[in-house]
Amino acid sequence: MLTIFTSYTPGAGKSYAMVQKAIEERKKGRNVVVGFLHGGHRDISRILEDNDIQGRGSGKGMSLIEILEKKPDLVVMDEMGMKVKNYGFVYQVIDELLAKGIDVYTSSNLKRFESINPSFKRVTGIAIRNTIPDRFLDMAEEIYFIDREPDLMIKDFESGMLFDKNYMNSRIMKRNFKKETLESYRDVSIEYLKNMKNSDIRLKIIRR
C-alpha cells in the first residue's frame, strides 16, 4: 500500500505528519524502517530514535539492499522526487518496495507531479527539472494533504524555523514565500484535489 503526504508548499509539515503516522504503526508492532529522510528536517531524527524506528535520517539514505535486509513491514521514503544512494530517484525505490508487497509512506510537494507542475510554473515561472510520474498518485490508496494558511506559512518562514540559511537566502524560496504566490499555489492544489475526490483514493486533509 502506498500513502502519500503532500502539500502546496515546502515547510507545511508533510514529513512530520508522515513520521507521526509511522510512529503509530510502530506502536502497533510493525517493523518500520526509514529508507530516506531529507537531512534538512529539524528534530525528526531524534523523534525516530526515541520511538525505536530504524534507518538513516540524512545523506543519501539507505540502498534498496540495506532496506530489504531489515525485513520491513513499512518503509518511510521522504521526498520522492529526490535522488538516493546507488539507485536513482526515491520514487524508483518505491516501485521496487511496492512490487515486493512492502507498504510505503512517502512525501512530496504536489507541484512535483508531472500533470500539475505546469499550473504551478505559471504562477512564478519557476520550473522543476525532474517531475514525478502521475501514476504514483493513481497508485496511492491514501493521500494526506497538509494545509496551512499562507499567513502562517510566511510567519514560520520569516521566523527562521523552517529551513537552514542556504534555503532561507535562496532566490526561489524568497519568491515561494510571497503571500500572492502561496495563495495561488494553494488555490491550484485545492482545485486539483477536488478533481481527485471522484476516484477511489482516500483523500484526507490535515489543517495546521
JSON list of C-alpha atoms in Angstrom, two decimals:
[
{"chain": "A", "resi": 1, "resn": "MET", "atom": "CA", "xyz": [0.00, 0.00, 0.00]},
{"chain": "A", "resi": 2, "resn": "LEU", "atom": "CA", "xyz": [1.27, 3.47, -0.91]},
{"chain": "A", "resi": 3, "resn": "THR", "atom": "CA", "xyz": [0.45, 6.52, 1.22]},
{"chain": "A", "resi": 4, "resn": "ILE", "atom": "CA", "xyz": [1.48, 9.98, 0.03]},
{"chain": "A", "resi": 5, "resn": "PHE", "atom": "CA", "xyz": [1.82, 13.05, 2.25]},
{"chain": "A", "resi": 6, "resn": "THR", "atom": "CA", "xyz": [1.69, 16.25, 0.20]},
{"chain": "A", "resi": 7, "resn": "SER", "atom": "CA", "xyz": [1.06, 20.00, 0.37]},
{"chain": "A", "resi": 8, "resn": "TYR", "atom": "CA", "xyz": [1.13, 23.14, -1.73]},
{"chain": "A", "resi": 9, "resn": "THR", "atom": "CA", "xyz": [4.41, 24.46, -0.31]},
{"chain": "A", "resi": 10, "resn": "PRO", "atom": "CA", "xyz": [7.64, 23.35, 1.36]},
{"chain": "A", "resi": 11, "resn": "GLY", "atom": "CA", "xyz": [7.60, 23.69, 5.13]},
{"chain": "A", "resi": 12, "resn": "ALA", "atom": "CA", "xyz": [3.93, 22.86, 5.69]},
{"chain": "A", "resi": 13, "resn": "GLY", "atom": "CA", "xyz": [4.73, 19.76, 7.76]},
{"chain": "A", "resi": 14, "resn": "LYS", "atom": "CA", "xyz": [4.41, 16.84, 5.33]},
{"chain": "A", "resi": 15, "resn": "SER", "atom": "CA", "xyz": [7.37, 14.90, 6.69]},
{"chain": "A", "resi": 16, "resn": "TYR", "atom": "CA", "xyz": [6.38, 15.46, 10.31]},
{"chain": "A", "resi": 17, "resn": "ALA", "atom": "CA", "xyz": [2.86, 14.18, 9.62]},
{"chain": "A", "resi": 18, "resn": "MET", "atom": "CA", "xyz": [4.33, 11.19, 7.81]},
{"chain": "A", "resi": 19, "resn": "VAL", "atom": "CA", "xyz": [6.67, 10.36, 10.71]},
{"chain": "A", "resi": 20, "resn": "GLN", "atom": "CA", "xyz": [3.85, 10.66, 13.25]},
{"chain": "A", "resi": 21, "resn": "LYS", "atom": "CA", "xyz": [1.78, 8.16, 11.25]},
{"chain": "A", "resi": 22, "resn": "ALA", "atom": "CA", "xyz": [4.81, 5.86, 11.03]},
{"chain": "A", "resi": 23, "resn": "ILE", "atom": "CA", "xyz": [5.22, 6.03, 14.81]},
{"chain": "A", "resi": 24, "resn": "GLU", "atom": "CA", "xyz": [1.59, 4.97, 15.21]},
{"chain": "A", "resi": 25, "resn": "GLU", "atom": "CA", "xyz": [2.30, 1.93, 13.05]},
{"chain": "A", "resi": 26, "resn": "ARG", "atom": "CA", "xyz": [5.45, 1.13, 15.04]},
{"chain": "A", "resi": 27, "resn": "LYS", "atom": "CA", "xyz": [3.39, 1.14, 18.24]},
{"chain": "A", "resi": 28, "resn": "LYS", "atom": "CA", "xyz": [1.10, -1.45, 16.64]},
{"chain": "A", "resi": 29, "resn": "GLY", "atom": "CA", "xyz": [4.10, -3.77, 16.37]},
{"chain": "A", "resi": 30, "resn": "ARG", "atom": "CA", "xyz": [5.01, -3.26, 12.73]},
{"chain": "A", "resi": 31, "resn": "ASN", "atom": "CA", "xyz": [8.65, -3.18, 11.64]},
{"chain": "A", "resi": 32, "resn": "VAL", "atom": "CA", "xyz": [9.07, 0.39, 10.41]},
{"chain": "A", "resi": 33, "resn": "VAL", "atom": "CA", "xyz": [12.27, 1.38, 8.58]},
{"chain": "A", "resi": 34, "resn": "VAL", "atom": "CA", "xyz": [13.35, 4.82, 7.35]},
{"chain": "A", "resi": 35, "resn": "GLY", "atom": "CA", "xyz": [14.87, 4.34, 3.92]},
{"chain": "A", "resi": 36, "resn": "PHE", "atom": "CA", "xyz": [15.38, 8.04, 3.24]},
{"chain": "A", "resi": 37, "resn": "LEU", "atom": "CA", "xyz": [14.78, 11.23, 5.20]},
{"chain": "A", "resi": 38, "resn": "HIS", "atom": "CA", "xyz": [15.78, 14.66, 3.98]},
{"chain": "A", "resi": 39, "resn": "GLY", "atom": "CA", "xyz": [18.64, 15.93, 6.12]},
{"chain": "A", "resi": 40, "resn": "GLY", "atom": "CA", "xyz": [17.16, 19.43, 6.48]},
{"chain": "A", "resi": 41, "resn": "HIS", "atom": "CA", "xyz": [14.31, 18.41, 8.78]},
{"chain": "A", "resi": 42, "resn": "ARG", "atom": "CA", "xyz": [14.84, 19.61, 12.30]},
{"chain": "A", "resi": 43, "resn": "ASP", "atom": "CA", "xyz": [14.38, 17.20, 15.22]},
{"chain": "A", "resi": 44, "resn": "ILE", "atom": "CA", "xyz": [12.87, 14.36, 13.14]},
{"chain": "A", "resi": 45, "resn": "SER", "atom": "CA", "xyz": [15.88, 12.07, 13.55]},
{"chain": "A", "resi": 46, "resn": "ARG", "atom": "CA", "xyz": [15.61, 12.42, 17.34]},
{"chain": "A", "resi": 47, "resn": "ILE", "atom": "CA", "xyz": [11.87, 11.67, 17.21]},
{"chain": "A", "resi": 48, "resn": "LEU", "atom": "CA", "xyz": [12.56, 8.48, 15.25]},
{"chain": "A", "resi": 49, "resn": "GLU", "atom": "CA", "xyz": [15.29, 7.36, 17.65]},
{"chain": "A", "resi": 50, "resn": "ASP", "atom": "CA", "xyz": [13.04, 8.00, 20.65]},
{"chain": "A", "resi": 51, "resn": "ASN", "atom": "CA", "xyz": [10.45, 5.70, 19.10]},
{"chain": "A", "resi": 52, "resn": "ASP", "atom": "CA", "xyz": [12.89, 2.92, 18.17]},
{"chain": "A", "resi": 53, "resn": "ILE", "atom": "CA", "xyz": [12.49, 3.30, 14.40]},
{"chain": "A", "resi": 54, "resn": "GLN", "atom": "CA", "xyz": [15.42, 2.06, 12.32]},
{"chain": "A", "resi": 55, "resn": "GLY", "atom": "CA", "xyz": [17.03, 3.82, 9.42]},
{"chain": "A", "resi": 56, "resn": "ARG", "atom": "CA", "xyz": [19.05, 6.77, 8.26]},
{"chain": "A", "resi": 57, "resn": "GLY", "atom": "CA", "xyz": [17.96, 10.35, 8.77]},
{"chain": "A", "resi": 58, "resn": "SER", "atom": "CA", "xyz": [20.34, 12.17, 6.46]},
{"chain": "A", "resi": 59, "resn": "GLY", "atom": "CA", "xyz": [22.68, 11.93, 3.48]},
{"chain": "A", "resi": 60, "resn": "LYS", "atom": "CA", "xyz": [21.62, 9.77, 0.55]},
{"chain": "A", "resi": 61, "resn": "GLY", "atom": "CA", "xyz": [19.67, 7.31, 2.67]},
{"chain": "A", "resi": 62, "resn": "MET", "atom": "CA", "xyz": [19.82, 3.53, 2.62]},
{"chain": "A", "resi": 63, "resn": "SER", "atom": "CA", "xyz": [20.28, 1.45, -0.50]},
{"chain": "A", "resi": 64, "resn": "LEU", "atom": "CA", "xyz": [17.48, -0.87, -1.57]},
{"chain": "A", "resi": 65, "resn": "ILE", "atom": "CA", "xyz": [19.53, -3.87, -0.43]},
{"chain": "A", "resi": 66, "resn": "GLU", "atom": "CA", "xyz": [20.07, -2.32, 3.00]},
{"chain": "A", "resi": 67, "resn": "ILE", "atom": "CA", "xyz": [16.35, -1.64, 3.36]},
{"chain": "A", "resi": 68, "resn": "LEU", "atom": "CA", "xyz": [15.36, -5.17, 2.38]},
{"chain": "A", "resi": 69, "resn": "GLU", "atom": "CA", "xyz": [17.89, -6.68, 4.80]},
{"chain": "A", "resi": 70, "resn": "LYS", "atom": "CA", "xyz": [15.88, -5.19, 7.66]},
{"chain": "A", "resi": 71, "resn": "LYS", "atom": "CA", "xyz": [12.73, -7.07, 6.51]},
{"chain": "A", "resi": 72, "resn": "PRO", "atom": "CA", "xyz": [10.38, -4.10, 6.92]},
{"chain": "A", "resi": 73, "resn": "ASP", "atom": "CA", "xyz": [6.61, -4.08, 7.01]},
{"chain": "A", "resi": 74, "resn": "LEU", "atom": "CA", "xyz": [6.56, -0.34, 6.28]},
{"chain": "A", "resi": 75, "resn": "VAL", "atom": "CA", "xyz": [9.24, 1.92, 4.78]},
{"chain": "A", "resi": 76, "resn": "VAL", "atom": "CA", "xyz": [9.38, 5.71, 5.09]},
{"chain": "A", "resi": 77, "resn": "MET", "atom": "CA", "xyz": [10.77, 7.30, 1.90]},
{"chain": "A", "resi": 78, "resn": "ASP", "atom": "CA", "xyz": [10.82, 11.09, 2.23]},
{"chain": "A", "resi": 79, "resn": "GLU", "atom": "CA", "xyz": [10.85, 13.49, -0.76]},
{"chain": "A", "resi": 80, "resn": "MET", "atom": "CA", "xyz": [10.01, 11.08, -3.56]},
{"chain": "A", "resi": 81, "resn": "GLY", "atom": "CA", "xyz": [11.40, 13.42, -6.25]},
{"chain": "A", "resi": 82, "resn": "MET", "atom": "CA", "xyz": [14.94, 13.42, -4.82]},
{"chain": "A", "resi": 83, "resn": "LYS", "atom": "CA", "xyz": [17.84, 11.09, -5.64]},
{"chain": "A", "resi": 84, "resn": "VAL", "atom": "CA", "xyz": [19.06, 8.38, -3.28]},
{"chain": "A", "resi": 85, "resn": "LYS", "atom": "CA", "xyz": [22.09, 6.15, -2.78]},
{"chain": "A", "resi": 86, "resn": "ASN", "atom": "CA", "xyz": [23.04, 3.85, -5.66]},
{"chain": "A", "resi": 87, "resn": "TYR", "atom": "CA", "xyz": [19.62, 3.84, -7.24]},
{"chain": "A", "resi": 88, "resn": "GLY", "atom": "CA", "xyz": [18.24, 6.99, -8.78]},
{"chain": "A", "resi": 89, "resn": "PHE", "atom": "CA", "xyz": [15.08, 8.70, -7.59]},
{"chain": "A", "resi": 90, "resn": "VAL", "atom": "CA", "xyz": [13.20, 7.89, -4.43]},
{"chain": "A", "resi": 91, "resn": "TYR", "atom": "CA", "xyz": [10.12, 7.00, -6.46]},
{"chain": "A", "resi": 92, "resn": "GLN", "atom": "CA", "xyz": [12.10, 4.30, -8.28]},
{"chain": "A", "resi": 93, "resn": "VAL", "atom": "CA", "xyz": [12.94, 2.68, -4.94]},
{"chain": "A", "resi": 94, "resn": "ILE", "atom": "CA", "xyz": [9.27, 2.94, -4.00]},
{"chain": "A", "resi": 95, "resn": "ASP", "atom": "CA", "xyz": [8.37, 0.99, -7.14]},
{"chain": "A", "resi": 96, "resn": "GLU", "atom": "CA", "xyz": [10.65, -1.86, -6.02]},
{"chain": "A", "resi": 97, "resn": "LEU", "atom": "CA", "xyz": [9.31, -1.89, -2.46]},
{"chain": "A", "resi": 98, "resn": "LEU", "atom": "CA", "xyz": [5.68, -1.96, -3.57]},
{"chain": "A", "resi": 99, "resn": "ALA", "atom": "CA", "xyz": [6.45, -4.78, -6.01]},
{"chain": "A", "resi": 100, "resn": "LYS", "atom": "CA", "xyz": [7.69, -6.82, -3.05]},
{"chain": "A", "resi": 101, "resn": "GLY", "atom": "CA", "xyz": [4.48, -6.19, -1.09]},
{"chain": "A", "resi": 102, "resn": "ILE", "atom": "CA", "xyz": [6.05, -3.70, 1.34]},
{"chain": "A", "resi": 103, "resn": "ASP", "atom": "CA", "xyz": [3.97, -0.70, 2.44]},
{"chain": "A", "resi": 104, "resn": "VAL", "atom": "CA", "xyz": [5.44, 2.75, 1.82]},
{"chain": "A", "resi": 105, "resn": "TYR", "atom": "CA", "xyz": [4.88, 6.19, 3.33]},
{"chain": "A", "resi": 106, "resn": "THR", "atom": "CA", "xyz": [6.28, 8.96, 1.15]},
{"chain": "A", "resi": 107, "resn": "SER", "atom": "CA", "xyz": [6.13, 12.74, 0.78]},
{"chain": "A", "resi": 108, "resn": "SER", "atom": "CA", "xyz": [6.34, 15.32, -1.96]},
{"chain": "A", "resi": 109, "resn": "ASN", "atom": "CA", "xyz": [5.03, 18.77, -2.75]},
{"chain": "A", "resi": 110, "resn": "LEU", "atom": "CA", "xyz": [2.10, 18.50, -5.14]},
{"chain": "A", "resi": 111, "resn": "LYS", "atom": "CA", "xyz": [3.86, 20.69, -7.72]},
{"chain": "A", "resi": 112, "resn": "ARG", "atom": "CA", "xyz": [6.44, 17.95, -8.36]},
{"chain": "A", "resi": 113, "resn": "PHE", "atom": "CA", "xyz": [3.89, 15.71, -10.11]},
{"chain": "A", "resi": 114, "resn": "GLU", "atom": "CA", "xyz": [4.09, 15.93, -13.87]},
{"chain": "A", "resi": 115, "resn": "SER", "atom": "CA", "xyz": [0.50, 16.91, -14.76]},
{"chain": "A", "resi": 116, "resn": "ILE", "atom": "CA", "xyz": [0.11, 19.66, -12.17]},
{"chain": "A", "resi": 117, "resn": "ASN", "atom": "CA", "xyz": [3.63, 21.09, -12.46]},
{"chain": "A", "resi": 118, "resn": "PRO", "atom": "CA", "xyz": [2.76, 23.39, -15.42]},
{"chain": "A", "resi": 119, "resn": "SER", "atom": "CA", "xyz": [-0.01, 25.02, -13.35]},
{"chain": "A", "resi": 120, "resn": "PHE", "atom": "CA", "xyz": [2.46, 25.85, -10.59]},
{"chain": "A", "resi": 121, "resn": "LYS", "atom": "CA", "xyz": [5.05, 27.05, -13.09]},
{"chain": "A", "resi": 122, "resn": "ARG", "atom": "CA", "xyz": [2.57, 29.57, -14.50]},
{"chain": "A", "resi": 123, "resn": "VAL", "atom": "CA", "xyz": [2.34, 31.25, -11.09]},
{"chain": "A", "resi": 124, "resn": "THR", "atom": "CA", "xyz": [6.03, 32.18, -10.70]},
{"chain": "A", "resi": 125, "resn": "GLY", "atom": "CA", "xyz": [7.80, 30.86, -13.79]},
{"chain": "A", "resi": 126, "resn": "ILE", "atom": "CA", "xyz": [9.86, 28.55, -11.57]},
{"chain": "A", "resi": 127, "resn": "ALA", "atom": "CA", "xyz": [10.37, 25.20, -13.29]},
{"chain": "A", "resi": 128, "resn": "ILE", "atom": "CA", "xyz": [11.09, 21.84, -11.70]},
{"chain": "A", "resi": 129, "resn": "ARG", "atom": "CA", "xyz": [13.72, 19.89, -13.61]},
{"chain": "A", "resi": 130, "resn": "ASN", "atom": "CA", "xyz": [12.67, 16.41, -12.50]},
{"chain": "A", "resi": 131, "resn": "THR", "atom": "CA", "xyz": [8.98, 15.68, -12.06]},
{"chain": "A", "resi": 132, "resn": "ILE", "atom": "CA", "xyz": [7.29, 12.59, -10.58]},
{"chain": "A", "resi": 133, "resn": "PRO", "atom": "CA", "xyz": [5.09, 10.38, -12.78]},
{"chain": "A", "resi": 134, "resn": "ASP", "atom": "CA", "xyz": [1.37, 10.83, -12.11]},
{"chain": "A", "resi": 135, "resn": "ARG", "atom": "CA", "xyz": [0.92, 7.08, -11.83]},
{"chain": "A", "resi": 136, "resn": "PHE", "atom": "CA", "xyz": [2.03, 7.29, -8.20]},
{"chain": "A", "resi": 137, "resn": "LEU", "atom": "CA", "xyz": [-0.99, 9.46, -7.41]},
{"chain": "A", "resi": 138, "resn": "ASP", "atom": "CA", "xyz": [-3.14, 6.83, -9.10]},
{"chain": "A", "resi": 139, "resn": "MET", "atom": "CA", "xyz": [-1.40, 4.02, -7.20]},
{"chain": "A", "resi": 140, "resn": "ALA", "atom": "CA", "xyz": [-1.83, 5.64, -3.78]},
{"chain": "A", "resi": 141, "resn": "GLU", "atom": "CA", "xyz": [-4.51, 4.23, -1.51]},
{"chain": "A", "resi": 142, "resn": "GLU", "atom": "CA", "xyz": [-4.30, 7.24, 0.79]},
{"chain": "A", "resi": 143, "resn": "ILE", "atom": "CA", "xyz": [-3.23, 10.84, 0.21]},
{"chain": "A", "resi": 144, "resn": "TYR", "atom": "CA", "xyz": [-2.81, 13.27, 3.10]},
{"chain": "A", "resi": 145, "resn": "PHE", "atom": "CA", "xyz": [-2.85, 16.94, 2.10]},
{"chain": "A", "resi": 146, "resn": "ILE", "atom": "CA", "xyz": [-1.22, 19.13, 4.76]},
{"chain": "A", "resi": 147, "resn": "ASP", "atom": "CA", "xyz": [-2.94, 22.50, 4.64]},
{"chain": "A", "resi": 148, "resn": "ARG", "atom": "CA", "xyz": [-1.60, 25.55, 6.49]},
{"chain": "A", "resi": 149, "resn": "GLU", "atom": "CA", "xyz": [-2.81, 29.11, 5.93]},
{"chain": "A", "resi": 150, "resn": "PRO", "atom": "CA", "xyz": [-0.44, 31.23, 3.78]},
{"chain": "A", "resi": 151, "resn": "ASP", "atom": "CA", "xyz": [-0.13, 33.91, 6.50]},
{"chain": "A", "resi": 152, "resn": "LEU", "atom": "CA", "xyz": [1.02, 31.27, 8.98]},
{"chain": "A", "resi": 153, "resn": "MET", "atom": "CA", "xyz": [3.47, 29.82, 6.46]},
{"chain": "A", "resi": 154, "resn": "ILE", "atom": "CA", "xyz": [5.01, 33.28, 5.93]},
{"chain": "A", "resi": 155, "resn": "LYS", "atom": "CA", "xyz": [5.28, 33.80, 9.69]},
{"chain": "A", "resi": 156, "resn": "ASP", "atom": "CA", "xyz": [7.02, 30.43, 10.07]},
{"chain": "A", "resi": 157, "resn": "PHE", "atom": "CA", "xyz": [9.39, 31.23, 7.20]},
{"chain": "A", "resi": 158, "resn": "GLU", "atom": "CA", "xyz": [10.33, 34.68, 8.46]},
{"chain": "A", "resi": 159, "resn": "SER", "atom": "CA", "xyz": [10.98, 33.33, 11.96]},
{"chain": "A", "resi": 160, "resn": "GLY", "atom": "CA", "xyz": [13.67, 31.04, 10.51]},
{"chain": "A", "resi": 161, "resn": "MET", "atom": "CA", "xyz": [12.08, 27.91, 11.95]},
{"chain": "A", "resi": 162, "resn": "LEU", "atom": "CA", "xyz": [11.56, 26.13, 8.62]},
{"chain": "A", "resi": 163, "resn": "PHE", "atom": "CA", "xyz": [14.91, 25.98, 6.81]},
{"chain": "A", "resi": 164, "resn": "ASP", "atom": "CA", "xyz": [18.63, 26.47, 7.22]},
{"chain": "A", "resi": 165, "resn": "LYS", "atom": "CA", "xyz": [20.42, 29.61, 5.97]},
{"chain": "A", "resi": 166, "resn": "ASN", "atom": "CA", "xyz": [21.07, 28.28, 2.47]},
{"chain": "A", "resi": 167, "resn": "TYR", "atom": "CA", "xyz": [17.36, 27.73, 1.87]},
{"chain": "A", "resi": 168, "resn": "MET", "atom": "CA", "xyz": [16.39, 30.97, 3.60]},
{"chain": "A", "resi": 169, "resn": "ASN", "atom": "CA", "xyz": [18.69, 33.01, 1.36]},
{"chain": "A", "resi": 170, "resn": "SER", "atom": "CA", "xyz": [17.79, 31.31, -1.91]},
{"chain": "A", "resi": 171, "resn": "ARG", "atom": "CA", "xyz": [16.02, 33.34, -4.57]},
{"chain": "A", "resi": 172, "resn": "ILE", "atom": "CA", "xyz": [13.49, 30.57, -5.20]},
{"chain": "A", "resi": 173, "resn": "MET", "atom": "CA", "xyz": [12.47, 30.32, -1.55]},
{"chain": "A", "resi": 174, "resn": "LYS", "atom": "CA", "xyz": [12.04, 34.08, -1.25]},
{"chain": "A", "resi": 175, "resn": "ARG", "atom": "CA", "xyz": [9.73, 34.04, -4.27]},
{"chain": "A", "resi": 176, "resn": "ASN", "atom": "CA", "xyz": [7.90, 30.98, -2.98]},
{"chain": "A", "resi": 177, "resn": "PHE", "atom": "CA", "xyz": [7.04, 32.60, 0.35]},
{"chain": "A", "resi": 178, "resn": "LYS", "atom": "CA", "xyz": [5.37, 35.72, -1.01]},
{"chain": "A", "resi": 179, "resn": "LYS", "atom": "CA", "xyz": [1.72, 35.83, 0.02]},
{"chain": "A", "resi": 180, "resn": "GLU", "atom": "CA", "xyz": [0.34, 36.02, -3.52]},
{"chain": "A", "resi": 181, "resn": "THR", "atom": "CA", "xyz": [2.48, 33.03, -4.57]},
{"chain": "A", "resi": 182, "resn": "LEU", "atom": "CA", "xyz": [1.37, 30.87, -1.65]},
{"chain": "A", "resi": 183, "resn": "GLU", "atom": "CA", "xyz": [-2.28, 31.80, -2.16]},
{"chain": "A", "resi": 184, "resn": "SER", "atom": "CA", "xyz": [-2.07, 30.90, -5.85]},
{"chain": "A", "resi": 185, "resn": "TYR", "atom": "CA", "xyz": [-0.26, 27.63, -5.12]},
{"chain": "A", "resi": 186, "resn": "ARG", "atom": "CA", "xyz": [-2.89, 26.72, -2.53]},
{"chain": "A", "resi": 187, "resn": "ASP", "atom": "CA", "xyz": [-5.78, 27.52, -4.91]},
{"chain": "A", "resi": 188, "resn": "VAL", "atom": "CA", "xyz": [-4.21, 25.41, -7.67]},
{"chain": "A", "resi": 189, "resn": "SER", "atom": "CA", "xyz": [-3.70, 22.50, -5.26]},
{"chain": "A", "resi": 190, "resn": "ILE", "atom": "CA", "xyz": [-7.21, 22.55, -3.81]},
{"chain": "A", "resi": 191, "resn": "GLU", "atom": "CA", "xyz": [-8.75, 22.66, -7.28]},
{"chain": "A", "resi": 192, "resn": "TYR", "atom": "CA", "xyz": [-6.61, 19.72, -8.38]},
{"chain": "A", "resi": 193, "resn": "LEU", "atom": "CA", "xyz": [-7.57, 17.69, -5.30]},
{"chain": "A", "resi": 194, "resn": "LYS", "atom": "CA", "xyz": [-11.27, 18.38, -5.84]},
{"chain": "A", "resi": 195, "resn": "ASN", "atom": "CA", "xyz": [-11.00, 16.56, -9.15]},
{"chain": "A", "resi": 196, "resn": "MET", "atom": "CA", "xyz": [-9.48, 13.58, -7.35]},
{"chain": "A", "resi": 197, "resn": "LYS", "atom": "CA", "xyz": [-12.39, 13.18, -4.95]},
{"chain": "A", "resi": 198, "resn": "ASN", "atom": "CA", "xyz": [-14.27, 11.13, -7.52]},
{"chain": "A", "resi": 199, "resn": "SER", "atom": "CA", "xyz": [-11.54, 8.49, -7.57]},
{"chain": "A", "resi": 200, "resn": "ASP", "atom": "CA", "xyz": [-11.07, 5.52, -5.26]},
{"chain": "A", "resi": 201, "resn": "ILE", "atom": "CA", "xyz": [-8.21, 7.25, -3.42]},
{"chain": "A", "resi": 202, "resn": "ARG", "atom": "CA", "xyz": [-8.87, 8.10, 0.21]},
{"chain": "A", "resi": 203, "resn": "LEU", "atom": "CA", "xyz": [-8.04, 11.80, 0.44]},
{"chain": "A", "resi": 204, "resn": "LYS", "atom": "CA", "xyz": [-7.58, 13.31, 3.89]},
{"chain": "A", "resi": 205, "resn": "ILE", "atom": "CA", "xyz": [-6.89, 16.97, 4.61]},
{"chain": "A", "resi": 206, "resn": "ILE", "atom": "CA", "xyz": [-4.88, 17.86, 7.73]},
{"chain": "A", "resi": 207, "resn": "ARG", "atom": "CA", "xyz": [-5.10, 21.54, 8.68]},
{"chain": "A", "resi": 208, "resn": "ARG", "atom": "CA", "xyz": [-2.33, 23.02, 10.81]}
]
